[in-house]
Tab-separated table of C-alpha atoms in Angstrom:
chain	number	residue	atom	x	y	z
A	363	UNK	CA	-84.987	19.814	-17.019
A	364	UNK	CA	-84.341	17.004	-14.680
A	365	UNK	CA	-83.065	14.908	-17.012
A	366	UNK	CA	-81.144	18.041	-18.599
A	367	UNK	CA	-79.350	18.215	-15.102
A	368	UNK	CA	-78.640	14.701	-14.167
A	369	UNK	CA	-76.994	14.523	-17.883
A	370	UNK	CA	-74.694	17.691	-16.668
A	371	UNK	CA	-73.967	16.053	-13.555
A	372	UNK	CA	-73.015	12.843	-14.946
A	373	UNK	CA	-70.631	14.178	-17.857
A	374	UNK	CA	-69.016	16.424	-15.076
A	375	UNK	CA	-68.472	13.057	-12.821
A	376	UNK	CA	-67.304	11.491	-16.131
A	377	UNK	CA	-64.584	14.602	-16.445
A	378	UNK	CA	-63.883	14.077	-13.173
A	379	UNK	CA	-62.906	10.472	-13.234
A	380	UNK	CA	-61.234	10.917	-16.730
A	381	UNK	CA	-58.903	13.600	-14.804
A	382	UNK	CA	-58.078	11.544	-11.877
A	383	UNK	CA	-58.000	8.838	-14.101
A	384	UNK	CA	-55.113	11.003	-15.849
A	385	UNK	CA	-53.488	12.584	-13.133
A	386	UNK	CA	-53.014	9.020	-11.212
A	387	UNK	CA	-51.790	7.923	-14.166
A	388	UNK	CA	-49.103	11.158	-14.784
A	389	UNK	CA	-48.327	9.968	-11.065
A	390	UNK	CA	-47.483	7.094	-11.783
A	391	UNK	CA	-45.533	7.716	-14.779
A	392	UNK	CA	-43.613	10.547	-12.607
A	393	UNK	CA	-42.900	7.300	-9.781
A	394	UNK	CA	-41.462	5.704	-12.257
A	395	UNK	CA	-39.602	8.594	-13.672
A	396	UNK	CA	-38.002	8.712	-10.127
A	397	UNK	CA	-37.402	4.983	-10.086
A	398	UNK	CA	-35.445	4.796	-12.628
A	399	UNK	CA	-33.290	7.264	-11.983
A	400	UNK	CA	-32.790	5.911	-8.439
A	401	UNK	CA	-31.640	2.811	-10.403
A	402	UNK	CA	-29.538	4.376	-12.879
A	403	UNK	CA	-27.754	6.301	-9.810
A	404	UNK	CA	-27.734	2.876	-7.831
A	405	UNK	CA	-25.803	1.244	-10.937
A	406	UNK	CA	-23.647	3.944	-11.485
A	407	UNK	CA	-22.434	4.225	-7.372
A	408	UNK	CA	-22.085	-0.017	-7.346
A	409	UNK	CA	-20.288	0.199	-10.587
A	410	UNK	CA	-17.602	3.288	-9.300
A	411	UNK	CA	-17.591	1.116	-5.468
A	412	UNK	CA	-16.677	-1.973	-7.703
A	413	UNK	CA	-13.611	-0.097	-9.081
A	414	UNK	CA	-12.680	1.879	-5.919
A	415	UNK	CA	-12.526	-1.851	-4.363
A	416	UNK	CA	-10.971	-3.349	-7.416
A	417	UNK	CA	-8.440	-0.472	-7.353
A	418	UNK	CA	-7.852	-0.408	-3.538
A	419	UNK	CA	-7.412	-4.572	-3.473
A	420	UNK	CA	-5.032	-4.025	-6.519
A	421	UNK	CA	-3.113	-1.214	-4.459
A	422	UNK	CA	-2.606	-3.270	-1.784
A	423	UNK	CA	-1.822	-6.499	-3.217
A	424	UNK	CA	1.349	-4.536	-4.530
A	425	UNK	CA	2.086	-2.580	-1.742
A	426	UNK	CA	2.323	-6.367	-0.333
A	427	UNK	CA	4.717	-7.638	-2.274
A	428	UNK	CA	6.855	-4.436	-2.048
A	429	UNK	CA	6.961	-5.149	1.944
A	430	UNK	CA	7.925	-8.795	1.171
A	431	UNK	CA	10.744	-7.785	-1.218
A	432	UNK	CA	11.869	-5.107	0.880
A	433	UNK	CA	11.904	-6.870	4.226
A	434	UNK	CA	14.072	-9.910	2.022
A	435	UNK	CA	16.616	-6.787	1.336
A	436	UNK	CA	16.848	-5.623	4.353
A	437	UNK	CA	17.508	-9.281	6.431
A	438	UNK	CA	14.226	-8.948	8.371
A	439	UNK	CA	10.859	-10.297	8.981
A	440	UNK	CA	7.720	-8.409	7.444
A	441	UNK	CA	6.572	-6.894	10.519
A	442	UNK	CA	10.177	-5.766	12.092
A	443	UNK	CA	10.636	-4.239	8.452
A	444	UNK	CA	7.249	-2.350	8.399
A	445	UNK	CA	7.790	-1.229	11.859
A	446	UNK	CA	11.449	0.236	11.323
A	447	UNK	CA	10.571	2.029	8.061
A	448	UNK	CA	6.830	3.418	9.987
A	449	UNK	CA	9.435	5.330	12.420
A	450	UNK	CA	11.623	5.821	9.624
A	451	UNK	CA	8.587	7.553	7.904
A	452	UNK	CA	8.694	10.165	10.609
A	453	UNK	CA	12.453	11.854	9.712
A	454	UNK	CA	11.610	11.650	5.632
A	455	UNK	CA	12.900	8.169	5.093
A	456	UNK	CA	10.613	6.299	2.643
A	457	UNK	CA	9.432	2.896	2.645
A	458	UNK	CA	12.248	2.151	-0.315
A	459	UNK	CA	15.284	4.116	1.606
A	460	UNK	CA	14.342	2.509	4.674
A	461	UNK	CA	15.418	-1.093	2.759
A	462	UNK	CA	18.279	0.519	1.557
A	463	UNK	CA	19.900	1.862	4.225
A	464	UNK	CA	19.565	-1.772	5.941
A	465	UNK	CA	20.761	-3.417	3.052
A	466	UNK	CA	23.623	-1.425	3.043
A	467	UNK	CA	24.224	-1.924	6.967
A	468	UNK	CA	23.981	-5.691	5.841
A	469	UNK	CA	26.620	-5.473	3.021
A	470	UNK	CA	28.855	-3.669	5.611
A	471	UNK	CA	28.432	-6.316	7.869
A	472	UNK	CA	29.007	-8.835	5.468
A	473	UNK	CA	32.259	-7.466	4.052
A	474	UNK	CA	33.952	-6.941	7.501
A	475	UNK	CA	33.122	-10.471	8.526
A	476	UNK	CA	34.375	-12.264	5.245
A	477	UNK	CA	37.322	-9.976	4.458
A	478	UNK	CA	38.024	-7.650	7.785
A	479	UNK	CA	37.699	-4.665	6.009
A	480	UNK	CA	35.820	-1.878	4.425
A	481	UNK	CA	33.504	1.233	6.239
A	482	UNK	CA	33.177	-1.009	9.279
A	483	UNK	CA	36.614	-1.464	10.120
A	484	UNK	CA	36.999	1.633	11.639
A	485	UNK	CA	34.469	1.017	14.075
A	486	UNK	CA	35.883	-2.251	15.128
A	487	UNK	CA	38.870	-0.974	15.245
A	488	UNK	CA	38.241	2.634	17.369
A	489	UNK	CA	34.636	1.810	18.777
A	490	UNK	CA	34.174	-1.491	19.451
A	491	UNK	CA	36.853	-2.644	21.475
A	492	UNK	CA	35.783	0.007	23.822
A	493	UNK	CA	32.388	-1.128	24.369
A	494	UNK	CA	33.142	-5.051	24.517
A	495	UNK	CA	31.525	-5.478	20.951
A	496	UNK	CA	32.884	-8.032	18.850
A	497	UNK	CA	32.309	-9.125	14.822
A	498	UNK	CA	30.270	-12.130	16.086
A	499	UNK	CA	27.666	-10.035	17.547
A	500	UNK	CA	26.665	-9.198	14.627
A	501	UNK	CA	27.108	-12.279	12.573
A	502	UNK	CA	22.983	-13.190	13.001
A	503	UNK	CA	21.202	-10.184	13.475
A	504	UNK	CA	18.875	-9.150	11.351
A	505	UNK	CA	19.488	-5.355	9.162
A	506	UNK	CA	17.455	-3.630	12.209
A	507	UNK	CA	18.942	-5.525	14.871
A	508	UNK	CA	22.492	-4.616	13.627
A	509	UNK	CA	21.680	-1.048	13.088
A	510	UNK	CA	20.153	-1.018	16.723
A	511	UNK	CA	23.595	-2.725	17.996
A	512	UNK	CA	25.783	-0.551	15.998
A	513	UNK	CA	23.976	2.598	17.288
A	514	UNK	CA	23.852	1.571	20.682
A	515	UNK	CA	27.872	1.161	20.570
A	516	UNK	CA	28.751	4.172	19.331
A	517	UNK	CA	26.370	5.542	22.123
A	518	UNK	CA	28.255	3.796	24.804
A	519	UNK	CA	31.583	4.759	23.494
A	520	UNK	CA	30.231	8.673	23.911
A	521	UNK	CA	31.225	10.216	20.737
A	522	UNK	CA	30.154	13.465	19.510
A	523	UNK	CA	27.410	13.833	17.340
A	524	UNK	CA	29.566	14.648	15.077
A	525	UNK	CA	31.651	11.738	15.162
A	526	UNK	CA	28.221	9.586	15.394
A	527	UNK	CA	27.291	10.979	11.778
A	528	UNK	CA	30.632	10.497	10.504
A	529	UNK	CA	30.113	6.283	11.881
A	530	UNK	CA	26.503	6.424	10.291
A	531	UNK	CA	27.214	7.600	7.307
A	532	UNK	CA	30.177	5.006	6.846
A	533	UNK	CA	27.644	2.329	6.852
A	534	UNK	CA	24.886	3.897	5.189
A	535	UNK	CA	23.654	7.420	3.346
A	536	UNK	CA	21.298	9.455	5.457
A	537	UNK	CA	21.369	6.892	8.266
A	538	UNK	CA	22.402	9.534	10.483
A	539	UNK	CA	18.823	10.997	10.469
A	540	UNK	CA	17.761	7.743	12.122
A	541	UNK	CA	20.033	8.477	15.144
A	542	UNK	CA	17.318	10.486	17.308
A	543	UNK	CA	15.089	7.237	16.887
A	544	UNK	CA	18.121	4.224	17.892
A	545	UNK	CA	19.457	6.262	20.445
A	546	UNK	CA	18.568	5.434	23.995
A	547	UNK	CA	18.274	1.102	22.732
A	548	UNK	CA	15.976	2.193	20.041
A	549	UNK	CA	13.025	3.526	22.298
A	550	UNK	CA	11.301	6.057	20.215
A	551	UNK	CA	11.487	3.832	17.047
A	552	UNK	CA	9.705	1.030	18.971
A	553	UNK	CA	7.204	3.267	20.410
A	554	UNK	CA	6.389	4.586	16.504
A	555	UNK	CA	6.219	1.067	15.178
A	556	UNK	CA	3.740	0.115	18.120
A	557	UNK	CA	1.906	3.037	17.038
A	558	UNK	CA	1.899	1.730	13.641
A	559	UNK	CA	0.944	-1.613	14.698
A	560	UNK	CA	-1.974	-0.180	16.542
A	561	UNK	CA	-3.303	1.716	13.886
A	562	UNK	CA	-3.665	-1.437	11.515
A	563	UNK	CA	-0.677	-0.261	9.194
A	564	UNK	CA	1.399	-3.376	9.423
A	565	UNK	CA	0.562	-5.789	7.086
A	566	UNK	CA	0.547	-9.620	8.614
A	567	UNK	CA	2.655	-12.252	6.795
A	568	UNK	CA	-0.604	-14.098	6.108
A	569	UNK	CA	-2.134	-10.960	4.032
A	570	UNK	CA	1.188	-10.693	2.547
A	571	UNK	CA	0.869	-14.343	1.313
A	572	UNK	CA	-2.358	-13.640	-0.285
A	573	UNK	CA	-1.242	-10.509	-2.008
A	574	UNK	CA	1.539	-11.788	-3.243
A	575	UNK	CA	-0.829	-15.274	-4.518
A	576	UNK	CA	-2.947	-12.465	-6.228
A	577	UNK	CA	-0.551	-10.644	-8.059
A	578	UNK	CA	0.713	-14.198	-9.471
A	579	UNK	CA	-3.118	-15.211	-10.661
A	580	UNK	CA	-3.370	-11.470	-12.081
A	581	UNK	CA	-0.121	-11.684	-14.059
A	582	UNK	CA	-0.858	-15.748	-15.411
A	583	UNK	CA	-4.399	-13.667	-16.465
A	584	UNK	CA	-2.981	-11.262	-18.186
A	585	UNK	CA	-0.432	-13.394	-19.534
A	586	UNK	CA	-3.478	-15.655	-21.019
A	587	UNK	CA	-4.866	-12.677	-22.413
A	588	UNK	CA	-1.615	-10.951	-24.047
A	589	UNK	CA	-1.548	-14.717	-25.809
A	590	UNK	CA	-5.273	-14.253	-27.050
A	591	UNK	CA	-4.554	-11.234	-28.514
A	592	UNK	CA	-1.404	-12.807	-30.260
A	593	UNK	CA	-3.460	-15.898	-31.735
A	594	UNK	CA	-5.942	-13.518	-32.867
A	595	UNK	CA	-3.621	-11.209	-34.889
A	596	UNK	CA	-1.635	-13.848	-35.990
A	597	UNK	CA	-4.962	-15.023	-37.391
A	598	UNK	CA	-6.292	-12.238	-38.981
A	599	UNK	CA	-2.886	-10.482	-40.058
A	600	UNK	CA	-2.479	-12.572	-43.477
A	601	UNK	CA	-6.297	-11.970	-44.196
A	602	UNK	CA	-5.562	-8.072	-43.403
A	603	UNK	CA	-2.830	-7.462	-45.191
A	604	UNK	CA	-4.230	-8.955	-48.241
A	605	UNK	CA	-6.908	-6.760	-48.786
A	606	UNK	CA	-4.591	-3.719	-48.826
């Protein structure tokens, strides 16, 4: 009988172990279950950060060299640009308009000073002379700074608003919207480009540089490739074709 019961006692010790035995080991297998899902999921969020990074350094490298080519437009440093077209932003006048309207405000400028005529004449000839404002004022100003001047003339002269939209839109469509922000020597305008400044939405020339040094490496890369692709085909094409 003893021996009867220590036999019992040792298979059910022997069940016992083989189920721990078993469920450590299901344990196990479930840790690593969970494991590797935590590394799938880890993979997957690096992988969609890597192209949310690529994506937002490709963004930006272009939205660089749009600044650059639109402050070149408009007769103006990168950060007097960026600033004018951040208060510009604030009456409906986009980043792209904003260049316009001061390359048009340099054209006007230009014309009058190498010919003595076109939309500014009329200004020189009914505005200016009553303010003390002369052609060479203007010569070296930059497309802001001649706006600014412009503006602040036909303030001092103390025209209508009417007759101040009729003056801004002679030297540039929907410039007149801009006349709440250049009135008063341009003091709300500077105020919303400070803003912008202080919010980390100007973009320094230096950044600039390297955006626009990045876009020039993408482009020779993708150049390189386009070229691979073209030895390739020009390769196989013959080889192709002949076993139509």
């Amino acid at each position: 009988m003893a021996t009867f019961v220590e036999e019992l006692i040792a298979r059910l010790e022997l069940d016992t172990d083989e189920r721990s035995f078993r469920e450590g080991e299901q344990g196990v297998q479930r840790i690593n279950d969970q494991l590797g899902k935590m590394v799938k999921i880890a993979a997957t969020a690096a992988a969609a950060i890597g192209a949310a990074a690529g994506k937002i350094v490709y963004d930006f490298a272009n939205a660089s060299v749009e600044v650059d080519r639109f402050a070149r437009l408009s007769n103006s440093t990168a950060d007097e640009f960026q600033r004018f077209a951040a208060g510009s932003d604030t009456v409906g006048i986009s980043l792209e308009k904003s260049a316009d309207i001061l390359k048009d405000v340099n054209d006007r400028v230009g014309d009058f000073m190498t010919t003595g005529a076109g939309p500014m004449a009329d200004f020189f000839e009914k505005v200016a002379p009553k303010v003390g404002v002369t052609a060479d004022m203007f010569a070296k100003l930059s497309g802001p700074q001649a706006l600014q001047l412009y503006v602040d003339s036909l303030q001092k002269a103390n025209l209508s608003q009417q007759e101040m939209t009729f003056f801004m839109e002679a030297m540039a469509s929907d410039s007149s919207l801009l006349i709440p922000l250049l009135r008063d020597g341009g003091k709300a305008m500077r105020e919303l480009g400070d803003a912008a400044a202080g919010t980390g939405q100007i973009i320094d020339q230096e950044t600039i540089e390297q955006g626009k040094k990045f876009n020039r490496e993408l482009a020779l890369m993708q150049g390189a490739l386009t070229g691979v692709r073209n030895t390739v085909a020009t390769e196989l094409l013959p080889t192709l074709t002949d076993l139509l």
